[in-house]
Tab-separated table of C-alpha atoms and ligand atoms in Angstrom:
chain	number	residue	atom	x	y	z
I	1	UNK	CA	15.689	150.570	92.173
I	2	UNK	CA	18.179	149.413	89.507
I	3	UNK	CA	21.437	148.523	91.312
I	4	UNK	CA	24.281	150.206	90.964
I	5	UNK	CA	27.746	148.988	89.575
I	6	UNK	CA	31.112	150.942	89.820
I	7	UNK	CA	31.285	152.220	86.265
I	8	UNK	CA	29.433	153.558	82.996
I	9	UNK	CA	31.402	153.824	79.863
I	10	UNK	CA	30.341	157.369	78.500
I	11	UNK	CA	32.295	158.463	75.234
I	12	UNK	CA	34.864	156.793	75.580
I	13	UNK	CA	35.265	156.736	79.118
I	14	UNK	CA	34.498	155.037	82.451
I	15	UNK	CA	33.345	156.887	84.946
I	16	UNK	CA	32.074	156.040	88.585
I	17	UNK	CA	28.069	155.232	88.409
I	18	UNK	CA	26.962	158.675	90.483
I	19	UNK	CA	29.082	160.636	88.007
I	20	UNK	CA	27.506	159.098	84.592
I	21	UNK	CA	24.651	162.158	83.887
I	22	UNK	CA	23.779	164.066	80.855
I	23	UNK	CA	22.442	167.926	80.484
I	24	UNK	CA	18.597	168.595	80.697
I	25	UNK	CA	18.764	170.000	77.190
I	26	UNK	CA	20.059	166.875	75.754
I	27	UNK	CA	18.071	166.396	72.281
I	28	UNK	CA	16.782	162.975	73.120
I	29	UNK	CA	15.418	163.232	76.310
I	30	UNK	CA	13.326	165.795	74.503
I	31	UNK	CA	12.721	163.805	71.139
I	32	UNK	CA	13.556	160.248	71.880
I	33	UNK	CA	15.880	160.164	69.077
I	34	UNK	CA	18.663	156.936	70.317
I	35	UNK	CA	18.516	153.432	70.366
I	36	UNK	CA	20.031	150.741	72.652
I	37	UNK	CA	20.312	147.135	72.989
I	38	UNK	CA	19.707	144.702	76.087
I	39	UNK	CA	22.471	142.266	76.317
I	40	UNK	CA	23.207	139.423	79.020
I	41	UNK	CA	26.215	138.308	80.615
I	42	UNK	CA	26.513	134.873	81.882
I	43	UNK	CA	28.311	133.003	84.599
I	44	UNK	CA	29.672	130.128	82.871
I	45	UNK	CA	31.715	126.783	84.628
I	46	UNK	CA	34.531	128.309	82.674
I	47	UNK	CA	34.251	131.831	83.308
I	48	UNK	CA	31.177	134.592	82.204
I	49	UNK	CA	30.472	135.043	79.189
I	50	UNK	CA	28.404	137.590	77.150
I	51	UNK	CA	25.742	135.482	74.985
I	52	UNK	CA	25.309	136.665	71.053
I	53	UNK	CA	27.578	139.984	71.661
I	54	UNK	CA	28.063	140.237	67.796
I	55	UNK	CA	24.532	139.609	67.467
I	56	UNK	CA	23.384	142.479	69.641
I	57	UNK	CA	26.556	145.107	68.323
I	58	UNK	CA	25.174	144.322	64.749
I	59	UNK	CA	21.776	145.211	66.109
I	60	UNK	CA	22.759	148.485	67.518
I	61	UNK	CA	24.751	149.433	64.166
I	62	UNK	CA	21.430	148.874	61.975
I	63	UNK	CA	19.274	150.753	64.488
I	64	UNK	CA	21.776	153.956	63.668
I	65	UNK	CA	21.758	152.939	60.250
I	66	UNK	CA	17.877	153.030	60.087
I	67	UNK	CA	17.699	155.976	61.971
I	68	UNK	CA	20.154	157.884	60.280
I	69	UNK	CA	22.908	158.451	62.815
I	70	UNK	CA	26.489	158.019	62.465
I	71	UNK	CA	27.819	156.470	65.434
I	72	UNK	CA	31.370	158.228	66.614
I	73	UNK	CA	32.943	154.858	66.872
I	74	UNK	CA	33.617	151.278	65.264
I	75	UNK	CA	31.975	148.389	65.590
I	76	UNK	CA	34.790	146.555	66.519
I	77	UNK	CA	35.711	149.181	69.474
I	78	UNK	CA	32.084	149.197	70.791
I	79	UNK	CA	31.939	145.560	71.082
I	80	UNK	CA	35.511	146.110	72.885
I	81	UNK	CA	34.069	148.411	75.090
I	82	UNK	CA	31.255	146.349	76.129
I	83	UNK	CA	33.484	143.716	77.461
I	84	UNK	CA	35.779	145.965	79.115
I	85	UNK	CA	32.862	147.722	81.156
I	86	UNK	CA	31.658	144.054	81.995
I	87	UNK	CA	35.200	143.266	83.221
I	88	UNK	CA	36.372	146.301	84.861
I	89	UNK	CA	32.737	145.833	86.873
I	90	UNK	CA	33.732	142.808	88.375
I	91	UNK	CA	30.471	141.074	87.892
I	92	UNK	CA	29.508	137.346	87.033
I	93	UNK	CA	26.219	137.824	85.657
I	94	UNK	CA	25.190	140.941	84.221
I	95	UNK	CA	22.370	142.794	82.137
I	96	UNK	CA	24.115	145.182	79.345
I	97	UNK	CA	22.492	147.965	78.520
I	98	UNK	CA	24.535	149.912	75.396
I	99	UNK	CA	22.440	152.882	74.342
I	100	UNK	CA	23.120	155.946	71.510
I	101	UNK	CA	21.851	158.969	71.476
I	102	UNK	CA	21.547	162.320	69.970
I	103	UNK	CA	23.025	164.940	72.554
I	104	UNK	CA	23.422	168.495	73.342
I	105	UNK	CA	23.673	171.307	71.030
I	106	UNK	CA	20.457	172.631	68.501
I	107	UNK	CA	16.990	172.133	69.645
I	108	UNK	CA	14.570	171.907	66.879
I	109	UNK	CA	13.310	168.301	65.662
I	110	UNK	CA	16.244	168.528	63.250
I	111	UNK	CA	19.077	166.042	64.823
I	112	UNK	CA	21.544	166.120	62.499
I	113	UNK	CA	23.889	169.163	63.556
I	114	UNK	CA	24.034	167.631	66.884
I	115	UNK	CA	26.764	164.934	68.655
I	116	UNK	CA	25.987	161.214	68.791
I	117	UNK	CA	27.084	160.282	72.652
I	118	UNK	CA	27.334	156.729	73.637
I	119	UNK	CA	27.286	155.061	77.063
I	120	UNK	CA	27.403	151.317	78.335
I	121	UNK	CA	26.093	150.713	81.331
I	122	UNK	CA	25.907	146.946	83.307
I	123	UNK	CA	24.249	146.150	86.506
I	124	UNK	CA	22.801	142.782	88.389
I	125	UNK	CA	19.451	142.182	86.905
I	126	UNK	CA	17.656	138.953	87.797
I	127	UNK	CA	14.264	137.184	85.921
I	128	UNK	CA	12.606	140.448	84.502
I	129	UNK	CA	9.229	139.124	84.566
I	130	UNK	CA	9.869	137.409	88.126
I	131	UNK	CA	10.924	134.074	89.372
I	132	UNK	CA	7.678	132.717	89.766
I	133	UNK	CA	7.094	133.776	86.242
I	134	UNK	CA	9.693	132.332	84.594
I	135	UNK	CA	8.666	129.065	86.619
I	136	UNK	CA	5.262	129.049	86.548
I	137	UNK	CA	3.964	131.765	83.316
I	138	UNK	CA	2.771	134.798	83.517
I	139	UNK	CA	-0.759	136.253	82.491
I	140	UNK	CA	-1.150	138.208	79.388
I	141	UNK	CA	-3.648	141.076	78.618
I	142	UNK	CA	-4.591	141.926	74.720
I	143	UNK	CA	-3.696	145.628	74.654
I	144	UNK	CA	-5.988	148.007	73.629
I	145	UNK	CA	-2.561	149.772	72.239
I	146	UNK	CA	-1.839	148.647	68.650
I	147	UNK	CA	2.171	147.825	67.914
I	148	UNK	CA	3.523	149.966	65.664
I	149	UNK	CA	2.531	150.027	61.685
I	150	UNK	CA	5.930	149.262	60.082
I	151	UNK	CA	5.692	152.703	58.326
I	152	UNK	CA	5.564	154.917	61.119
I	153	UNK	CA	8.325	153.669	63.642
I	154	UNK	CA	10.562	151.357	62.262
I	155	UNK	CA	10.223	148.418	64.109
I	156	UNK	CA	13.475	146.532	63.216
I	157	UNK	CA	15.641	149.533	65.345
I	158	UNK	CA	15.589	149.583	68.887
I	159	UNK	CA	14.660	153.456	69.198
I	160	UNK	CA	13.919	154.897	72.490
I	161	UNK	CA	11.261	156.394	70.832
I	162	UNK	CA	9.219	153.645	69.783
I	163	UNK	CA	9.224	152.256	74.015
I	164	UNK	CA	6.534	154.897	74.303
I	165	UNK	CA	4.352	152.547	72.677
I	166	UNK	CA	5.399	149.713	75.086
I	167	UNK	CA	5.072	152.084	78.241
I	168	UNK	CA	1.621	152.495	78.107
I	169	UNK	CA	0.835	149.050	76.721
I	170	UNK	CA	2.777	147.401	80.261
I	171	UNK	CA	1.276	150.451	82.348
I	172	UNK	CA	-2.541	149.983	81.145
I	173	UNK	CA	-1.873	145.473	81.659
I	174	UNK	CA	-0.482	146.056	85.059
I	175	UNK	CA	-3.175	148.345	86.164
I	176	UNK	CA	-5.568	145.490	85.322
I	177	UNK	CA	-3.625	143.267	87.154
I	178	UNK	CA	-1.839	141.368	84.484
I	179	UNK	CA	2.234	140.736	84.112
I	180	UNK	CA	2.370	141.785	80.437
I	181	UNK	CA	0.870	143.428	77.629
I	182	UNK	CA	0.405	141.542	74.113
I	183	UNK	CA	0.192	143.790	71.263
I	184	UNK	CA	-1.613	143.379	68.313
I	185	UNK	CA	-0.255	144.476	64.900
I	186	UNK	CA	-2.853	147.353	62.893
I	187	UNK	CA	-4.422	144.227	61.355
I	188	UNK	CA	-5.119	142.569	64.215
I	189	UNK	CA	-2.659	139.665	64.251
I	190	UNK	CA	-0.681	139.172	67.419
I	191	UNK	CA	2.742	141.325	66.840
I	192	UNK	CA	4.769	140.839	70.617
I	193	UNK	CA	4.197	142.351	73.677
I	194	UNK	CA	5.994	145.426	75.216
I	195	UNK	CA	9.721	144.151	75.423
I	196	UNK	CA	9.492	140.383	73.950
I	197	UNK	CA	8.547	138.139	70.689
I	198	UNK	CA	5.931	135.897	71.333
I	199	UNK	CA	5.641	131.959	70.106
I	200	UNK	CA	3.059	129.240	70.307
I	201	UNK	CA	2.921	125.849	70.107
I	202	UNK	CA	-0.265	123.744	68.638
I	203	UNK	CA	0.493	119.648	67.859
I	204	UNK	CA	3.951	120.371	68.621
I	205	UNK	CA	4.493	122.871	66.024
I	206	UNK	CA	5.631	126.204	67.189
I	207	UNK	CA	4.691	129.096	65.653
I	208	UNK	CA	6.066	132.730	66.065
I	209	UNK	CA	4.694	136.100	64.088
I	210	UNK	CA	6.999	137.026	60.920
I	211	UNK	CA	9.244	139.877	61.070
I	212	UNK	CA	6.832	142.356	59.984
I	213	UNK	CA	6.131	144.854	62.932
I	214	UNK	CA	8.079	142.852	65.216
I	215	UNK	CA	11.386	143.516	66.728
I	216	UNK	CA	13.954	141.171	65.291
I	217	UNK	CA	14.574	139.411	68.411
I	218	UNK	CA	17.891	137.728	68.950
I	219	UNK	CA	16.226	135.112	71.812
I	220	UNK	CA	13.945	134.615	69.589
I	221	UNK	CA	16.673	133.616	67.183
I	222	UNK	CA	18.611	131.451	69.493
I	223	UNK	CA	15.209	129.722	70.636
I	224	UNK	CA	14.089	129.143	66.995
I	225	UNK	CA	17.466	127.398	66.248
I	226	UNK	CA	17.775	125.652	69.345
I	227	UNK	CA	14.255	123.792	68.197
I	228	UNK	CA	15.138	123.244	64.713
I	229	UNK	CA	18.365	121.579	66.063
I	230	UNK	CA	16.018	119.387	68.149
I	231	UNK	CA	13.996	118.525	65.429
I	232	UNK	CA	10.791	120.403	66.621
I	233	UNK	CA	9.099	122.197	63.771
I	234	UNK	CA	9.211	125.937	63.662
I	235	UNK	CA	6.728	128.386	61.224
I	236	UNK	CA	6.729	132.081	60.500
I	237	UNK	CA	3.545	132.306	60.125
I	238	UNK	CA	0.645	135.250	61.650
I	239	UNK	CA	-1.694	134.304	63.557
I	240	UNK	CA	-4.834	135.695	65.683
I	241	UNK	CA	-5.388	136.128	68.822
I	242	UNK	CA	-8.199	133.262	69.811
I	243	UNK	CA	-5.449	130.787	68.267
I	244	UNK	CA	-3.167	132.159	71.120
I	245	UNK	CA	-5.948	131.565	73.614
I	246	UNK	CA	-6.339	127.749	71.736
I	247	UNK	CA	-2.678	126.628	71.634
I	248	UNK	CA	-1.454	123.796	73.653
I	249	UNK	CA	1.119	126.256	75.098
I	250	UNK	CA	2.710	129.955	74.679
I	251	UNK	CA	5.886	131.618	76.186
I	252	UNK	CA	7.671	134.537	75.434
I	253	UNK	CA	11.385	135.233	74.606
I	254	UNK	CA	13.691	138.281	75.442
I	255	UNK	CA	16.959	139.224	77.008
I	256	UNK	CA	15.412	140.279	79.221
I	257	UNK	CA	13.032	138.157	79.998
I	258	UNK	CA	14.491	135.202	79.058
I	259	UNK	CA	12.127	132.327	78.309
I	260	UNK	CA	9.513	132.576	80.119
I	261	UNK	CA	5.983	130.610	79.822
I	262	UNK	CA	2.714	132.171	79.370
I	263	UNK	CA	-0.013	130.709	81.632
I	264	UNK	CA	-3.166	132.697	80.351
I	265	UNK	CA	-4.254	134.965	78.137
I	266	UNK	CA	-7.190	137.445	79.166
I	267	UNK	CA	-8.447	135.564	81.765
I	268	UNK	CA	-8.721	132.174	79.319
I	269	UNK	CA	-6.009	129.459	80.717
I	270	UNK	CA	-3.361	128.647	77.530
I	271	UNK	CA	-3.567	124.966	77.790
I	272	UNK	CA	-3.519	123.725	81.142
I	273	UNK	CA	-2.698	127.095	82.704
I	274	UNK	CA	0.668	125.774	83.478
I	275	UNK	CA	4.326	125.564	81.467
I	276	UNK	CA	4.115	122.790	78.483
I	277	UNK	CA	6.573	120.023	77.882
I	278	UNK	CA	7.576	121.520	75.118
I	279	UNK	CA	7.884	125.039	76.528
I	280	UNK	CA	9.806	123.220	79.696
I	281	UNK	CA	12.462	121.387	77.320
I	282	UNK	CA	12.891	124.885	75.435
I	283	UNK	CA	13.886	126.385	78.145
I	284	UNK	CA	15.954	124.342	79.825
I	285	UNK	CA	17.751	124.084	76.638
I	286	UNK	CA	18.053	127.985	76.196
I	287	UNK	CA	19.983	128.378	80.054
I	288	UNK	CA	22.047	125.343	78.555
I	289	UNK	CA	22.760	127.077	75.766
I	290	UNK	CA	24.033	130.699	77.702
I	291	UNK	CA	26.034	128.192	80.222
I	292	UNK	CA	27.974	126.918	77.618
I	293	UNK	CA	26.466	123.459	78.070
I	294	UNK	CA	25.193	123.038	74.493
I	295	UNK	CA	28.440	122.238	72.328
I	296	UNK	CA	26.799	123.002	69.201
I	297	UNK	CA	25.893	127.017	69.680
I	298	UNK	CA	28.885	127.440	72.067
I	299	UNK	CA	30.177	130.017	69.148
I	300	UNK	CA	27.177	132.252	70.426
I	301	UNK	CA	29.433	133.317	73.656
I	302	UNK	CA	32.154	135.346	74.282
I	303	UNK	CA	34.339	135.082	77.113
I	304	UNK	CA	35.068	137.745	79.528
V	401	PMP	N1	10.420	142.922	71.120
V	401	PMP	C1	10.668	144.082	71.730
V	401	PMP	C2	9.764	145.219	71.514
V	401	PMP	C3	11.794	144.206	72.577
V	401	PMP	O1	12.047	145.364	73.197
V	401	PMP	C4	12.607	143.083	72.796
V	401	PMP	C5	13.791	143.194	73.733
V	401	PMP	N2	14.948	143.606	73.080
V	401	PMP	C6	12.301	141.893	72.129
V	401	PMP	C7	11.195	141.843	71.303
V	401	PMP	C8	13.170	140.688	72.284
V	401	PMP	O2	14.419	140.888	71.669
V	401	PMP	P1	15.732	140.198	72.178
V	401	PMP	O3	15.457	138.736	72.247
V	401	PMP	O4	16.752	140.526	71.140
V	401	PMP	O5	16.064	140.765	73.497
Protein backbone atom coordinates (compact mmCIF):
# COMPACT_ATOMS: atom_id res chain seq x y z
CA UNK A 1 0.00 0.00 0.00
CA UNK A 2 1.29 3.46 -0.99
CA UNK A 3 1.55 5.53 2.23
CA UNK A 4 -0.35 8.18 2.90
CA UNK A 5 0.71 11.92 3.48
CA UNK A 6 -1.60 14.75 4.85
CA UNK A 7 -2.32 16.52 1.59
CA UNK A 8 -2.93 16.37 -2.35
CA UNK A 9 -2.91 19.56 -4.24
CA UNK A 10 -6.07 19.18 -6.57
CA UNK A 11 -6.84 22.40 -8.74
CA UNK A 12 -5.52 24.55 -6.97
CA UNK A 13 -6.06 23.27 -3.69
CA UNK A 14 -4.83 21.08 -0.81
CA UNK A 15 -6.91 18.86 0.50
CA UNK A 16 -6.52 16.07 3.26
CA UNK A 17 -5.28 12.62 1.44
CA UNK A 18 -8.87 10.61 2.11
CA UNK A 19 -10.63 13.59 0.54
CA UNK A 20 -8.42 13.81 -2.86
CA UNK A 21 -11.02 11.54 -5.34
CA UNK A 22 -12.33 12.14 -8.73
CA UNK A 23 -15.93 11.05 -10.38
CA UNK A 24 -16.22 7.53 -12.05
CA UNK A 25 -17.07 9.27 -15.30
CA UNK A 26 -13.91 11.15 -15.38
CA UNK A 27 -12.69 11.01 -19.22
CA UNK A 28 -9.33 9.55 -18.44
CA UNK A 29 -9.94 6.85 -16.32
CA UNK A 30 -11.96 5.79 -19.32
CA UNK A 31 -9.41 6.85 -22.16
CA UNK A 32 -6.12 7.32 -20.47
CA UNK A 33 -5.84 10.68 -21.85
CA UNK A 34 -3.16 12.63 -18.91
CA UNK A 35 0.29 12.55 -18.28
CA UNK A 36 2.42 12.89 -15.10
CA UNK A 37 5.88 13.05 -14.01
CA UNK A 38 7.85 11.13 -11.12
CA UNK A 39 9.92 13.52 -9.22
CA UNK A 40 12.22 12.98 -6.00
CA UNK A 41 12.75 14.93 -3.04
CA UNK A 42 15.90 14.68 -1.16
CA UNK A 43 17.12 15.05 2.37
CA UNK A 44 20.08 17.11 2.01
CA UNK A 45 22.88 18.18 5.09
CA UNK A 46 21.39 21.55 4.38
CA UNK A 47 17.86 20.93 4.15
CA UNK A 48 15.64 18.66 1.28
CA UNK A 49 15.74 19.43 -1.75
CA UNK A 50 13.77 18.49 -4.94
CA UNK A 51 16.45 17.18 -7.64
CA UNK A 52 15.95 18.59 -11.49
CA UNK A 53 12.36 20.25 -10.55
CA UNK A 54 12.66 22.47 -13.75
CA UNK A 55 13.70 19.50 -15.51
CA UNK A 56 10.66 17.42 -14.67
CA UNK A 57 7.95 20.79 -14.88
CA UNK A 58 9.42 21.24 -18.47
CA UNK A 59 8.69 17.58 -18.99
CA UNK A 60 5.15 17.73 -17.92
CA UNK A 61 4.54 21.03 -20.12
CA UNK A 62 5.77 19.11 -23.43
CA UNK A 63 3.76 16.00 -22.57
CA UNK A 64 0.48 18.53 -22.75
CA UNK A 65 2.02 20.12 -25.55
CA UNK A 66 2.36 16.76 -27.46
CA UNK A 67 -0.81 15.67 -26.45
CA UNK A 68 -2.68 18.59 -27.17
CA UNK A 69 -3.92 19.84 -23.82
CA UNK A 70 -3.81 23.18 -22.42
CA UNK A 71 -2.89 23.02 -18.94
CA UNK A 72 -5.17 25.58 -16.64
CA UNK A 73 -2.06 26.92 -15.07
CA UNK A 74 1.63 28.34 -15.50
CA UNK A 75 4.59 26.79 -15.42
CA UNK A 76 5.96 28.89 -13.00
CA UNK A 77 2.82 28.28 -10.49
CA UNK A 78 2.98 24.46 -10.99
CA UNK A 79 6.52 24.27 -10.12
CA UNK A 80 5.33 26.59 -7.04
CA UNK A 81 2.87 24.24 -6.19
CA UNK A 82 5.03 21.31 -6.17
CA UNK A 83 7.18 22.72 -3.51
CA UNK A 84 4.47 23.94 -1.45
CA UNK A 85 2.73 20.38 -1.32
CA UNK A 86 6.33 19.00 -0.45
CA UNK A 87 6.54 21.58 2.37
CA UNK A 88 3.18 21.80 3.77
CA UNK A 89 3.71 17.66 3.96
CA UNK A 90 6.34 17.90 6.29
CA UNK A 91 8.46 15.27 4.72
CA UNK A 92 12.35 14.89 4.22
CA UNK A 93 12.44 12.61 1.45
CA UNK A 94 9.71 12.30 -0.85
CA UNK A 95 8.51 10.73 -4.29
CA UNK A 96 6.42 13.52 -6.38
CA UNK A 97 3.98 12.41 -8.35
CA UNK A 98 2.34 15.62 -10.51
CA UNK A 99 -0.19 14.20 -12.93
CA UNK A 100 -2.83 16.05 -15.67
CA UNK A 101 -5.67 14.88 -16.83
CA UNK A 102 -8.69 15.24 -18.91
CA UNK A 103 -11.82 15.30 -16.48
CA UNK A 104 -15.48 15.21 -16.27
CA UNK A 105 -17.91 16.45 -18.70
CA UNK A 106 -18.48 14.75 -22.60
CA UNK A 107 -17.81 11.15 -23.08
CA UNK A 108 -16.90 10.30 -26.54
CA UNK A 109 -13.04 9.82 -27.50
CA UNK A 110 -13.19 13.53 -28.32
CA UNK A 111 -11.29 15.36 -25.21
CA UNK A 112 -11.26 18.62 -26.14
CA UNK A 113 -14.66 20.15 -24.72
CA UNK A 114 -13.69 18.77 -21.47
CA UNK A 115 -11.60 20.42 -18.18
CA UNK A 116 -7.88 19.74 -17.73
CA UNK A 117 -7.68 18.94 -13.69
CA UNK A 118 -4.37 18.78 -12.05
CA UNK A 119 -3.26 17.19 -8.78
CA UNK A 120 0.21 16.78 -6.92
CA UNK A 121 0.47 14.24 -4.78
CA UNK A 122 3.88 13.23 -2.44
CA UNK A 123 4.33 10.30 -0.25
CA UNK A 124 7.50 8.21 1.36
CA UNK A 125 8.67 5.94 -1.33
CA UNK A 126 11.89 4.01 -0.77
CA UNK A 127 14.27 1.91 -3.61
CA UNK A 128 11.46 1.03 -6.20
CA UNK A 129 13.10 -1.97 -7.42
CA UNK A 130 14.16 -3.01 -3.71
CA UNK A 131 17.14 -2.59 -1.53
CA UNK A 132 18.75 -5.62 -2.40
CA UNK A 133 18.31 -4.53 -5.93
CA UNK A 134 19.72 -1.43 -5.93
CA UNK A 135 22.72 -3.21 -4.02
CA UNK A 136 23.10 -6.19 -5.61
CA UNK A 137 21.07 -5.90 -9.52
CA UNK A 138 18.18 -7.11 -10.45
CA UNK A 139 17.28 -9.80 -13.21
CA UNK A 140 15.89 -8.74 -16.46
CA UNK A 141 13.45 -10.66 -18.80
CA UNK A 142 13.32 -9.70 -22.78
CA UNK A 143 9.60 -8.96 -23.12
CA UNK A 144 7.66 -10.56 -25.50
CA UNK A 145 5.79 -6.92 -25.49
CA UNK A 146 7.38 -4.59 -28.09
CA UNK A 147 7.88 -0.68 -26.76
CA UNK A 148 5.99 1.52 -28.51
CA UNK A 149 6.65 2.48 -32.44
CA UNK A 150 7.30 6.25 -32.16
CA UNK A 151 4.22 6.78 -34.44
CA UNK A 152 1.62 5.33 -32.48
CA UNK A 153 2.17 6.63 -28.79
CA UNK A 154 4.42 9.30 -28.56
CA UNK A 155 7.05 8.21 -26.55
CA UNK A 156 8.71 11.54 -25.51
CA UNK A 157 5.20 12.41 -23.23
CA UNK A 158 4.61 10.72 -20.18
CA UNK A 159 0.85 9.68 -21.05
CA UNK A 160 -1.00 7.46 -18.78
CA UNK A 161 -1.94 5.85 -21.70
CA UNK A 162 1.14 4.58 -23.03
CA UNK A 163 1.85 2.65 -19.08
CA UNK A 164 -0.51 0.08 -20.53
CA UNK A 165 2.27 -1.05 -22.50
CA UNK A 166 4.57 -1.18 -19.40
CA UNK A 167 1.79 -2.98 -17.23
CA UNK A 168 1.76 -5.98 -18.99
CA UNK A 169 5.44 -5.97 -19.91
CA UNK A 170 6.31 -5.86 -15.64
CA UNK A 171 3.15 -8.21 -15.06
CA UNK A 172 4.19 -11.03 -17.75
CA UNK A 173 8.47 -10.58 -16.16
CA UNK A 174 7.22 -10.94 -12.67
CA UNK A 175 5.08 -13.88 -13.35
CA UNK A 176 8.27 -15.55 -14.64
CA UNK A 177 9.96 -14.64 -11.75
CA UNK A 178 12.06 -11.78 -12.92
CA UNK A 179 12.32 -7.99 -11.28
CA UNK A 180 11.84 -6.18 -14.62
CA UNK A 181 10.82 -6.25 -18.06
CA UNK A 182 13.27 -4.99 -20.98
CA UNK A 183 11.53 -3.90 -23.98
CA UNK A 184 12.58 -4.13 -27.30
CA UNK A 185 11.89 -1.36 -29.86
CA UNK A 186 9.65 -2.79 -33.32
CA UNK A 187 13.12 -3.41 -34.79
CA UNK A 188 14.38 -5.32 -32.30
CA UNK A 189 16.97 -3.10 -30.62
CA UNK A 190 16.75 -2.80 -26.87
CA UNK A 191 14.38 0.46 -26.23
CA UNK A 192 14.05 0.51 -21.93
CA UNK A 193 12.15 -1.44 -19.80
CA UNK A 194 8.70 -0.63 -18.22
CA UNK A 195 9.54 2.60 -16.11
CA UNK A 196 13.49 3.16 -16.80
CA UNK A 197 16.30 3.88 -19.66
CA UNK A 198 18.67 1.31 -19.86
CA UNK A 199 22.77 1.70 -20.33
CA UNK A 200 25.67 -0.63 -20.81
CA UNK A 201 29.05 -0.59 -20.42
CA UNK A 202 31.68 -2.69 -22.75
CA UNK A 203 35.74 -1.57 -22.32
CA UNK A 204 34.55 1.13 -20.23
CA UNK A 205 32.45 2.76 -22.71
CA UNK A 206 28.87 3.16 -21.80
CA UNK A 207 26.37 2.98 -24.11
CA UNK A 208 22.59 3.93 -23.80
CA UNK A 209 19.73 3.57 -26.78
CA UNK A 210 19.08 7.06 -28.67
CA UNK A 211 16.02 8.92 -28.06
CA UNK A 212 14.01 7.24 -30.55
CA UNK A 213 11.16 5.20 -28.76
CA UNK A 214 12.57 5.91 -25.52
CA UNK A 215 11.34 8.12 -22.83
CA UNK A 216 13.60 11.11 -22.48
CA UNK A 217 14.78 10.25 -19.16
CA UNK A 218 16.00 12.97 -16.87
CA UNK A 219 18.30 10.22 -14.64
CA UNK A 220 19.37 9.24 -17.52
CA UNK A 221 20.45 12.80 -18.20
CA UNK A 222 22.01 13.49 -14.90
CA UNK A 223 23.89 9.98 -15.12
CA UNK A 224 25.14 10.68 -18.70
CA UNK A 225 26.62 14.06 -17.50
CA UNK A 226 27.82 12.93 -14.33
CA UNK A 227 30.19 10.38 -16.58
CA UNK A 228 31.18 12.79 -19.12
CA UNK A 229 32.27 15.06 -16.17
CA UNK A 230 34.34 12.06 -15.00
CA UNK A 231 35.82 11.54 -18.13
CA UNK A 232 34.12 8.11 -18.89
CA UNK A 233 32.98 7.90 -22.47
CA UNK A 234 29.31 7.97 -23.21
CA UNK A 235 27.55 6.85 -26.92
CA UNK A 236 24.03 7.11 -28.24
CA UNK A 237 24.20 4.46 -30.05
CA UNK A 238 21.37 1.13 -30.57
CA UNK A 239 22.24 -1.81 -29.79
CA UNK A 240 20.87 -5.61 -29.62
CA UNK A 241 20.02 -7.56 -27.21
CA UNK A 242 22.97 -10.45 -27.08
CA UNK A 243 25.36 -7.25 -26.73
CA UNK A 244 23.33 -6.58 -23.46
CA UNK A 245 23.81 -10.18 -22.43
CA UNK A 246 27.89 -9.58 -23.54
CA UNK A 247 28.63 -6.27 -21.76
CA UNK A 248 30.97 -6.06 -18.92
CA UNK A 249 28.06 -4.50 -16.95
CA UNK A 250 24.33 -2.97 -17.29
CA UNK A 251 22.13 -0.89 -14.85
CA UNK A 252 19.19 0.98 -15.24
CA UNK A 253 18.25 4.64 -14.41
CA UNK A 254 14.89 6.23 -13.21
CA UNK A 255 13.38 8.38 -10.54
CA UNK A 256 12.16 5.97 -9.51
CA UNK A 257 14.37 3.54 -9.51
CA UNK A 258 17.26 5.33 -9.12
CA UNK A 259 20.45 3.64 -10.31
CA UNK A 260 20.20 0.48 -9.96
CA UNK A 261 22.54 -2.47 -11.44
CA UNK A 262 21.42 -5.19 -13.61
CA UNK A 263 22.78 -8.62 -12.59
CA UNK A 264 21.36 -10.86 -15.51
CA UNK A 265 19.59 -10.85 -18.35
CA UNK A 266 17.30 -13.98 -19.24
CA UNK A 267 18.87 -16.26 -17.19
CA UNK A 268 22.61 -15.30 -18.82
CA UNK A 269 24.78 -13.49 -15.87
CA UNK A 270 25.80 -9.65 -17.30
CA UNK A 271 29.39 -9.88 -16.48
CA UNK A 272 30.09 -11.36 -13.31
CA UNK A 273 26.45 -11.43 -12.20
CA UNK A 274 27.27 -8.78 -9.76
CA UNK A 275 27.41 -4.60 -9.82
CA UNK A 276 30.62 -3.35 -12.00
CA UNK A 277 33.18 -0.83 -10.90
CA UNK A 278 32.04 1.30 -13.14
CA UNK A 279 28.33 0.85 -12.42
CA UNK A 280 29.42 1.12 -8.45
CA UNK A 281 31.32 4.61 -8.98
CA UNK A 282 28.13 5.80 -11.08
CA UNK A 283 26.13 5.39 -8.55
CA UNK A 284 27.66 6.49 -5.77
CA UNK A 285 28.22 9.56 -7.69
CA UNK A 286 24.43 9.96 -8.66
CA UNK A 287 23.24 9.87 -4.50
CA UNK A 288 26.24 12.45 -4.31
CA UNK A 289 24.90 14.34 -6.74
CA UNK A 290 20.91 14.50 -5.15
CA UNK A 291 22.77 15.16 -1.58
CA UNK A 292 24.22 18.11 -2.74
CA UNK A 293 27.71 16.63 -2.38
CA UNK A 294 28.81 17.17 -6.00
CA UNK A 295 29.60 21.07 -6.27
CA UNK A 296 29.50 21.05 -9.89
CA UNK A 297 25.58 19.94 -10.62
CA UNK A 298 24.48 21.48 -7.27
CA UNK A 299 22.27 23.92 -9.71
CA UNK A 300 20.19 20.63 -10.37
CA UNK A 301 18.40 21.11 -6.73
CA UNK A 302 16.03 23.19 -5.33
CA UNK A 303 15.62 23.81 -1.82
CA UNK A 304 12.55 23.29 0.12
N1 LIG B 1 11.34 5.24 -19.32
C1 LIG B 1 10.08 5.16 -18.89
C2 LIG B 1 9.09 4.43 -19.70
C3 LIG B 1 9.71 5.76 -17.67
O1 LIG B 1 8.45 5.67 -17.23
C4 LIG B 1 10.69 6.40 -16.90
C5 LIG B 1 10.32 7.01 -15.57
N2 LIG B 1 9.89 8.33 -15.69
C6 LIG B 1 12.00 6.46 -17.40
C7 LIG B 1 12.29 5.87 -18.61
C8 LIG B 1 13.07 7.18 -16.65
O2 LIG B 1 12.84 8.57 -16.66
P1 LIG B 1 13.30 9.51 -15.49
O3 LIG B 1 14.75 9.27 -15.28
O4 LIG B 1 13.03 10.89 -16.00
O5 LIG B 1 12.50 9.18 -14.30
Amino acid sequence: MVEESKYIWMNGELVPWQDAKVHILTHALHYGLGAFEGIRCYKTPTGSAIFRLHEHNTRFFNSALIAGAKLPYSKEEIAQAIIETVRLNELEECYIRPLWYVGYGEMGINFKNNPIDISIAVWPWGAYLGDEGLQNGIRLKVSSLTRHHVNISMTKAKICGNYANSQLAKAEALDLGYDEALMLDESGFVAECTGENVFVVRDSIIKTPPLTSILEGITRDSVMKIAMDQGIHVREELFTRDQLYTSDEAFLTGTAAELTPIKEVDNRLVGEGKPGPTTKELQKLFFEVVQGEYPKFKGWLTYI
